[in-house]
PDB file of C-alpha atoms in Angstrom:
ATOM      1  CA  UNK A 125      74.093 -22.346  28.945  1.00 31.00           C
ATOM      2  CA  UNK A 126      71.583 -19.755  30.317  1.00 33.00           C
ATOM      3  CA  UNK A 127      74.482 -17.161  31.292  1.00 35.00           C
ATOM      4  CA  UNK A 128      76.451 -17.808  28.413  1.00 38.00           C
ATOM      5  CA  UNK A 129      73.479 -16.143  26.444  1.00 39.00           C
ATOM      6  CA  UNK A 130      72.959 -13.103  28.540  1.00 41.00           C
ATOM      7  CA  UNK A 131      76.646 -12.283  28.050  1.00 49.00           C
ATOM      8  CA  UNK A 132      76.841 -13.367  24.403  1.00 54.00           C
ATOM      9  CA  UNK A 133      73.474 -10.903  24.400  1.00 57.00           C
ATOM     10  CA  UNK A 134      75.315  -7.874  26.529  1.00 60.00           C
ATOM     11  CA  UNK A 135      78.343  -8.625  24.449  1.00 62.00           C
ATOM     12  CA  UNK A 136      76.261  -8.251  20.324  1.00 67.00           C
ATOM     13  CA  UNK A 137      74.225  -4.959  22.254  1.00 65.00           C
ATOM     14  CA  UNK A 138      77.460  -3.618  23.527  1.00 66.00           C
ATOM     15  CA  UNK A 139      78.894  -4.259  20.051  1.00 68.00           C
ATOM     16  CA  UNK A 140      76.613  -1.967  18.618  1.00 65.00           C
ATOM     17  CA  UNK A 141      76.115   0.392  21.084  1.00 66.00           C
ATOM     18  CA  UNK A 142      79.871   1.023  20.239  1.00 67.00           C
ATOM     19  CA  UNK A 143      79.307   0.713  16.334  1.00 68.00           C
ATOM     20  CA  UNK A 144      76.329   3.440  16.793  1.00 65.00           C
ATOM     21  CA  UNK A 145      74.120   0.599  15.062  1.00 63.00           C
ATOM     22  CA  UNK A 146      70.599   1.069  16.159  1.00 63.00           C
ATOM     23  CA  UNK A 147      69.525  -1.829  18.814  1.00 61.00           C
ATOM     24  CA  UNK A 148      66.445  -2.754  16.901  1.00 59.00           C
ATOM     25  CA  UNK A 149      66.218  -6.614  15.435  1.00 55.00           C
ATOM     26  CA  UNK A 150      67.808  -8.534  17.747  1.00 53.00           C
ATOM     27  CA  UNK A 151      65.150 -10.446  19.267  1.00 61.00           C
ATOM     28  CA  UNK A 152      60.778 -10.105  18.300  1.00 61.00           C
ATOM     29  CA  UNK A 153      60.129 -10.883  21.932  1.00 68.00           C
ATOM     30  CA  UNK A 154      62.284  -7.456  23.386  1.00 70.00           C
ATOM     31  CA  UNK A 155      62.959  -3.843  22.986  1.00 70.00           C
ATOM     32  CA  UNK A 156      65.690  -2.021  23.274  1.00 69.00           C
ATOM     33  CA  UNK A 157      66.051   1.777  24.868  1.00 71.00           C
ATOM     34  CA  UNK A 158      69.362   3.418  25.236  1.00 71.00           C
ATOM     35  CA  UNK A 159      70.131   6.440  26.979  1.00 73.00           C
ATOM     36  CA  UNK A 160      73.018   8.123  27.394  1.00 75.00           C
ATOM     37  CA  UNK A 161      73.345   9.568  30.896  1.00 79.00           C
ATOM     38  CA  UNK A 162      75.161  12.852  30.803  1.00 84.00           C
ATOM     39  CA  UNK A 163      76.605  13.790  34.184  1.00 88.00           C
ATOM     40  CA  UNK A 164      78.657  10.464  33.506  1.00 86.00           C
ATOM     41  CA  UNK A 165      78.351   9.524  29.492  1.00 79.00           C
ATOM     42  CA  UNK A 166      77.551   6.053  31.071  1.00 79.00           C
ATOM     43  CA  UNK A 167      74.697   4.436  28.565  1.00 71.00           C
ATOM     44  CA  UNK A 168      71.287   3.389  30.084  1.00 73.00           C
ATOM     45  CA  UNK A 169      69.764  -0.098  28.154  1.00 71.00           C
ATOM     46  CA  UNK A 170      66.236  -0.285  28.735  1.00 72.00           C
ATOM     47  CA  UNK A 171      65.713  -4.152  27.732  1.00 71.00           C
ATOM     48  CA  UNK A 172      61.856  -4.601  27.968  1.00 73.00           C
ATOM     49  CA  UNK A 173      60.322  -8.088  26.744  1.00 74.00           C
ATOM     50  CA  UNK A 174      57.179  -6.500  24.061  1.00 72.00           C
ATOM     51  CA  UNK A 175      53.639  -6.825  25.707  1.00 75.00           C
ATOM     52  CA  UNK A 176      52.664  -9.300  22.827  1.00 73.00           C
ATOM     53  CA  UNK A 177      54.517 -11.885  20.187  1.00 72.00           C
ATOM     54  CA  UNK A 178      54.415 -11.101  16.531  1.00 71.00           C
ATOM     55  CA  UNK A 179      51.751 -13.791  15.895  1.00 79.00           C
ATOM     56  CA  UNK A 180      49.360 -12.427  18.410  1.00 82.00           C
ATOM     57  CA  UNK A 181      50.267  -8.895  16.704  1.00 82.00           C
ATOM     58  CA  UNK A 182      49.042 -10.786  13.641  1.00 88.00           C
ATOM     59  CA  UNK A 183      45.994 -11.774  14.720  1.00 92.00           C
ATOM     60  CA  UNK A 184      45.274  -8.312  16.039  1.00 92.00           C
ATOM     61  CA  UNK A 185      44.813  -6.711  12.923  1.00 94.00           C
ATOM     62  CA  UNK A 186      43.637  -9.443  11.298  1.00 96.00           C
ATOM     63  CA  UNK A 187      40.556  -8.565  13.703  1.00 96.00           C
ATOM     64  CA  UNK A 188      40.529  -4.959  13.827  1.00 97.00           C
ATOM     65  CA  UNK A 189      40.080  -5.401   9.734  1.00 97.00           C
ATOM     66  CA  UNK A 190      37.752  -7.164   9.320  1.00 97.00           C
ATOM     67  CA  UNK A 191      35.658  -5.427  12.119  1.00 97.00           C
ATOM     68  CA  UNK A 192      36.745  -2.134  10.550  1.00 97.00           C
ATOM     69  CA  UNK A 193      34.845  -4.296   7.500  1.00 97.00           C
ATOM     70  CA  UNK A 194      32.248  -5.780   9.022  1.00 97.00           C
ATOM     71  CA  UNK A 195      31.626  -1.962  10.091  1.00 97.00           C
ATOM     72  CA  UNK A 196      31.840  -0.061   6.898  1.00 98.00           C
ATOM     73  CA  UNK A 197      29.403  -3.250   5.295  1.00 98.00           C
ATOM     74  CA  UNK A 198      26.683  -2.810   8.426  1.00 97.00           C
ATOM     75  CA  UNK A 199      26.687   0.857   7.535  1.00 97.00           C
ATOM     76  CA  UNK A 200      26.106   1.048   4.045  1.00 97.00           C
ATOM     77  CA  UNK A 201      23.451  -1.562   4.235  1.00 97.00           C
ATOM     78  CA  UNK A 202      21.712   0.264   7.339  1.00 96.00           C
ATOM     79  CA  UNK A 203      22.931   3.563   5.312  1.00 96.00           C
ATOM     80  CA  UNK A 204      20.307   2.063   2.086  1.00 95.00           C
ATOM     81  CA  UNK A 205      17.411   0.725   4.474  1.00 94.00           C
ATOM     82  CA  UNK A 206      17.706   4.634   5.423  1.00 91.00           C
ATOM     83  CA  UNK A 207      17.130   5.858   2.263  1.00 91.00           C
ATOM     84  CA  UNK A 208      15.107   3.507   0.884  1.00 90.00           C
ATOM     85  CA  UNK A 209      12.560   4.153   3.884  1.00 85.00           C
ATOM     86  CA  UNK A 210      12.729   8.451   3.210  1.00 84.00           C
ATOM     87  CA  UNK A 211      12.672   8.043  -0.376  1.00 89.00           C
ATOM     88  CA  UNK A 212       9.760   5.946  -1.847  1.00 88.00           C
ATOM     89  CA  UNK A 213       7.570   8.092   0.483  1.00 86.00           C
ATOM     90  CA  UNK A 214       9.151  11.361  -1.512  1.00 89.00           C
ATOM     91  CA  UNK A 215       8.880   9.079  -4.967  1.00 91.00           C
ATOM     92  CA  UNK A 216       5.416   8.154  -4.301  1.00 90.00           C
ATOM     93  CA  UNK A 217       4.693  11.675  -3.491  1.00 90.00           C
ATOM     94  CA  UNK A 218       6.137  13.447  -6.706  1.00 92.00           C
ATOM     95  CA  UNK A 219       4.235  10.160  -8.670  1.00 93.00           C
ATOM     96  CA  UNK A 220       0.738  12.046  -7.270  1.00 93.00           C
ATOM     97  CA  UNK A 221       1.686  15.132  -8.363  1.00 92.00           C
ATOM     98  CA  UNK A 222       2.399  14.506 -12.189  1.00 93.00           C
ATOM     99  CA  UNK A 223      -1.172  12.376 -12.056  1.00 92.00           C
ATOM    100  CA  UNK A 224      -2.464  15.632 -10.730  1.00 91.00           C
ATOM    101  CA  UNK A 225      -0.493  17.857 -12.765  1.00 90.00           C
ATOM    102  CA  UNK A 226      -2.321  16.254 -16.019  1.00 91.00           C
ATOM    103  CA  UNK A 227      -5.748  15.837 -14.319  1.00 88.00           C
ATOM    104  CA  UNK A 228      -5.749  13.126 -12.338  1.00 89.00           C
ATOM    105  CA  UNK A 229      -7.752  14.037  -9.160  1.00 87.00           C
ATOM    106  CA  UNK A 230      -8.638  10.410  -8.744  1.00 89.00           C
ATOM    107  CA  UNK A 231      -5.015   9.942  -7.701  1.00 91.00           C
ATOM    108  CA  UNK A 232      -4.429   9.174  -3.730  1.00 91.00           C
ATOM    109  CA  UNK A 233      -0.565   8.799  -2.091  1.00 89.00           C
ATOM    110  CA  UNK A 234      -0.837   5.406  -0.116  1.00 86.00           C
ATOM    111  CA  UNK A 235      -0.024   6.383   3.588  1.00 84.00           C
ATOM    112  CA  UNK A 236       1.247   3.366   6.084  1.00 78.00           C
ATOM    113  CA  UNK A 237      -0.452   2.640   8.839  1.00 79.00           C
ATOM    114  CA  UNK A 238       1.260   4.428  12.015  1.00 75.00           C
ATOM    115  CA  UNK A 239       3.550   6.118   9.587  1.00 72.00           C
ATOM    116  CA  UNK A 240       3.290   9.700  11.973  1.00 78.00           C
ATOM    117  CA  UNK A 241       5.997  11.196  10.993  1.00 83.00           C
ATOM    118  CA  UNK A 242       6.907  14.151   8.458  1.00 84.00           C
ATOM    119  CA  UNK A 243       6.308  12.456   5.423  1.00 84.00           C
ATOM    120  CA  UNK A 244       2.907  10.682   6.661  1.00 85.00           C
ATOM    121  CA  UNK A 245       1.757  14.024   7.338  1.00 87.00           C
ATOM    122  CA  UNK A 246       2.736  15.091   4.049  1.00 88.00           C
ATOM    123  CA  UNK A 247       0.754  12.658   2.480  1.00 89.00           C
ATOM    124  CA  UNK A 248      -2.041  12.775   4.363  1.00 89.00           C
ATOM    125  CA  UNK A 249      -2.168  16.073   3.595  1.00 91.00           C
ATOM    126  CA  UNK A 250      -1.896  15.535   0.004  1.00 90.00           C
ATOM    127  CA  UNK A 251      -4.631  13.649   0.122  1.00 91.00           C
ATOM    128  CA  UNK A 252      -6.678  16.270   1.666  1.00 92.00           C
ATOM    129  CA  UNK A 253      -5.490  18.915  -0.611  1.00 93.00           C
ATOM    130  CA  UNK A 254      -6.753  16.306  -3.569  1.00 93.00           C
ATOM    131  CA  UNK A 255     -10.661  15.772  -2.111  1.00 93.00           C
ATOM    132  CA  UNK A 256     -11.080  19.400  -2.089  1.00 94.00           C
ATOM    133  CA  UNK A 257      -9.850  19.679  -5.801  1.00 93.00           C
ATOM    134  CA  UNK A 258     -12.569  17.566  -7.406  1.00 92.00           C
ATOM    135  CA  UNK A 259     -14.780  18.823  -4.636  1.00 94.00           C
ATOM    136  CA  UNK A 260     -14.135  22.286  -6.197  1.00 94.00           C
ATOM    137  CA  UNK A 261     -14.011  20.919  -9.591  1.00 91.00           C
ATOM    138  CA  UNK A 262     -16.987  19.391  -9.379  1.00 93.00           C
ATOM    139  CA  UNK A 263     -18.446  22.898  -7.788  1.00 95.00           C
ATOM    140  CA  UNK A 264     -17.489  24.437 -10.967  1.00 95.00           C
ATOM    141  CA  UNK A 265     -18.820  22.374 -13.096  1.00 94.00           C
ATOM    142  CA  UNK A 266     -22.067  22.460 -11.404  1.00 95.00           C
ATOM    143  CA  UNK A 267     -21.737  26.392 -11.595  1.00 95.00           C
ATOM    144  CA  UNK A 268     -21.034  26.321 -15.041  1.00 96.00           C
ATOM    145  CA  UNK A 269     -23.617  24.487 -16.213  1.00 96.00           C
ATOM    146  CA  UNK A 270     -26.266  26.754 -14.133  1.00 95.00           C
ATOM    147  CA  UNK A 271     -24.651  29.515 -15.197  1.00 95.00           C
ATOM    148  CA  UNK A 272     -25.137  28.137 -18.850  1.00 94.00           C
ATOM    149  CA  UNK A 273     -29.059  27.378 -18.205  1.00 95.00           C
ATOM    150  CA  UNK A 274     -29.454  31.145 -16.795  1.00 94.00           C
ATOM    151  CA  UNK A 275     -28.139  32.449 -19.979  1.00 93.00           C
ATOM    152  CA  UNK A 276     -30.185  29.931 -22.314  1.00 91.00           C
ATOM    153  CA  UNK A 277     -33.529  30.835 -20.149  1.00 89.00           C
ATOM    154  CA  UNK A 278     -32.086  34.551 -20.749  1.00 89.00           C
ATOM    155  CA  UNK A 279     -31.777  34.417 -24.550  1.00 86.00           C
ATOM    156  CA  UNK A 280     -35.035  33.128 -24.712  1.00 81.00           C
ATOM    157  CA  UNK A 281     -36.752  35.232 -22.497  1.00 79.00           C
ATOM    158  CA  UNK A 282     -35.005  37.677 -24.821  1.00 77.00           C
ATOM    159  CA  UNK A 283     -36.497  36.093 -27.934  1.00 71.00           C
ATOM    160  CA  UNK A 284     -40.324  35.250 -27.035  1.00 70.00           C
ATOM    161  CA  UNK A 285     -41.382  39.305 -27.310  1.00 73.00           C
ATOM    162  CA  UNK A 286     -39.394  39.664 -30.849  1.00 70.00           C
ATOM    163  CA  UNK A 287     -40.904  36.351 -31.004  1.00 72.00           C
ATOM    164  CA  UNK A 288     -44.739  37.380 -30.133  1.00 73.00           C
ATOM    165  CA  UNK A 289     -44.336  40.898 -32.066  1.00 77.00           C
ATOM    166  CA  UNK A 290     -43.337  39.655 -35.480  1.00 75.00           C
ATOM    167  CA  UNK A 291     -46.295  36.877 -35.333  1.00 77.00           C
ATOM    168  CA  UNK A 292     -48.626  39.452 -34.626  1.00 75.00           C
ATOM    169  CA  UNK A 293     -46.944  41.858 -36.888  1.00 77.00           C
ATOM    170  CA  UNK A 294     -48.074  38.921 -39.403  1.00 79.00           C
ATOM    171  CA  UNK A 295     -50.936  38.394 -37.945  1.00 79.00           C
ATOM    172  CA  UNK A 296     -51.535  42.320 -38.859  1.00 75.00           C
ATOM    173  CA  UNK A 297     -50.637  42.176 -42.217  1.00 75.00           C
ATOM    174  CA  UNK A 298     -52.723  39.557 -43.009  1.00 77.00           C
ATOM    175  CA  UNK A 299     -55.915  40.726 -42.019  1.00 77.00           C
ATOM    176  CA  UNK A 300     -55.361  44.285 -42.551  1.00 71.00           C
ATOM    177  CA  UNK A 301     -57.165  45.442 -45.570  1.00 71.00           C
ATOM    178  CA  UNK A 302     -55.118  45.583 -48.874  1.00 61.00           C
ATOM    179  CA  UNK A 303     -54.787  48.952 -50.882  1.00 59.00           C
TER     180      UNK A 303
END
C-alpha cells in the first residue's frame, strides 16, 4: 500500500511535470524542486521534506509578531521615561528663568542629589548666578542709597552758607540805622 502511494505520487508528479504545471501544493510536508539536465534532457526532481510543519510555522510567526510588538512597546515606554528625565529638569530651569525675568531673585532650581550630568551642572550654575545677581542688586541698592545721602549732604552744604549769609544780611538790615 505504501508502495502504491509512492507510485501514485510519482504518477501525479509525472503528469504535472508533463503538462507544464507547477509542482507546488502537492503536499504541505514536502517541497519539490525540478531541474532539467541540459545534455540528456532528463528531469531531476528533488523531493525534500519541510523542516517545519505549517502549524509550527504559524506558531513561529505568531511568536515573532508578539515579540516584535513587545519590543516596540518596551522601546516606547523607555523612550518616554528617558524624555521625561531630560525634559523635566529643562522645564524647571525654564520656569526659573522666567521668574528671574520677572525680577524674582528668590527662585532656586532644585538639583537632585547625585545628579552630576550636564543638566545638574547647569542648574547649579543657574542657582549660583541667581545668588550673585541678588548680591549685586543689594550692593547696587546700597550704593544708590549712599549716593543719595551724599547728594543730600552736598545740597545741605551748599544751602548752609546761603542761609548764614541771608541771616547775617537780615541782622545787618535790622541793626543798621534807617536813613
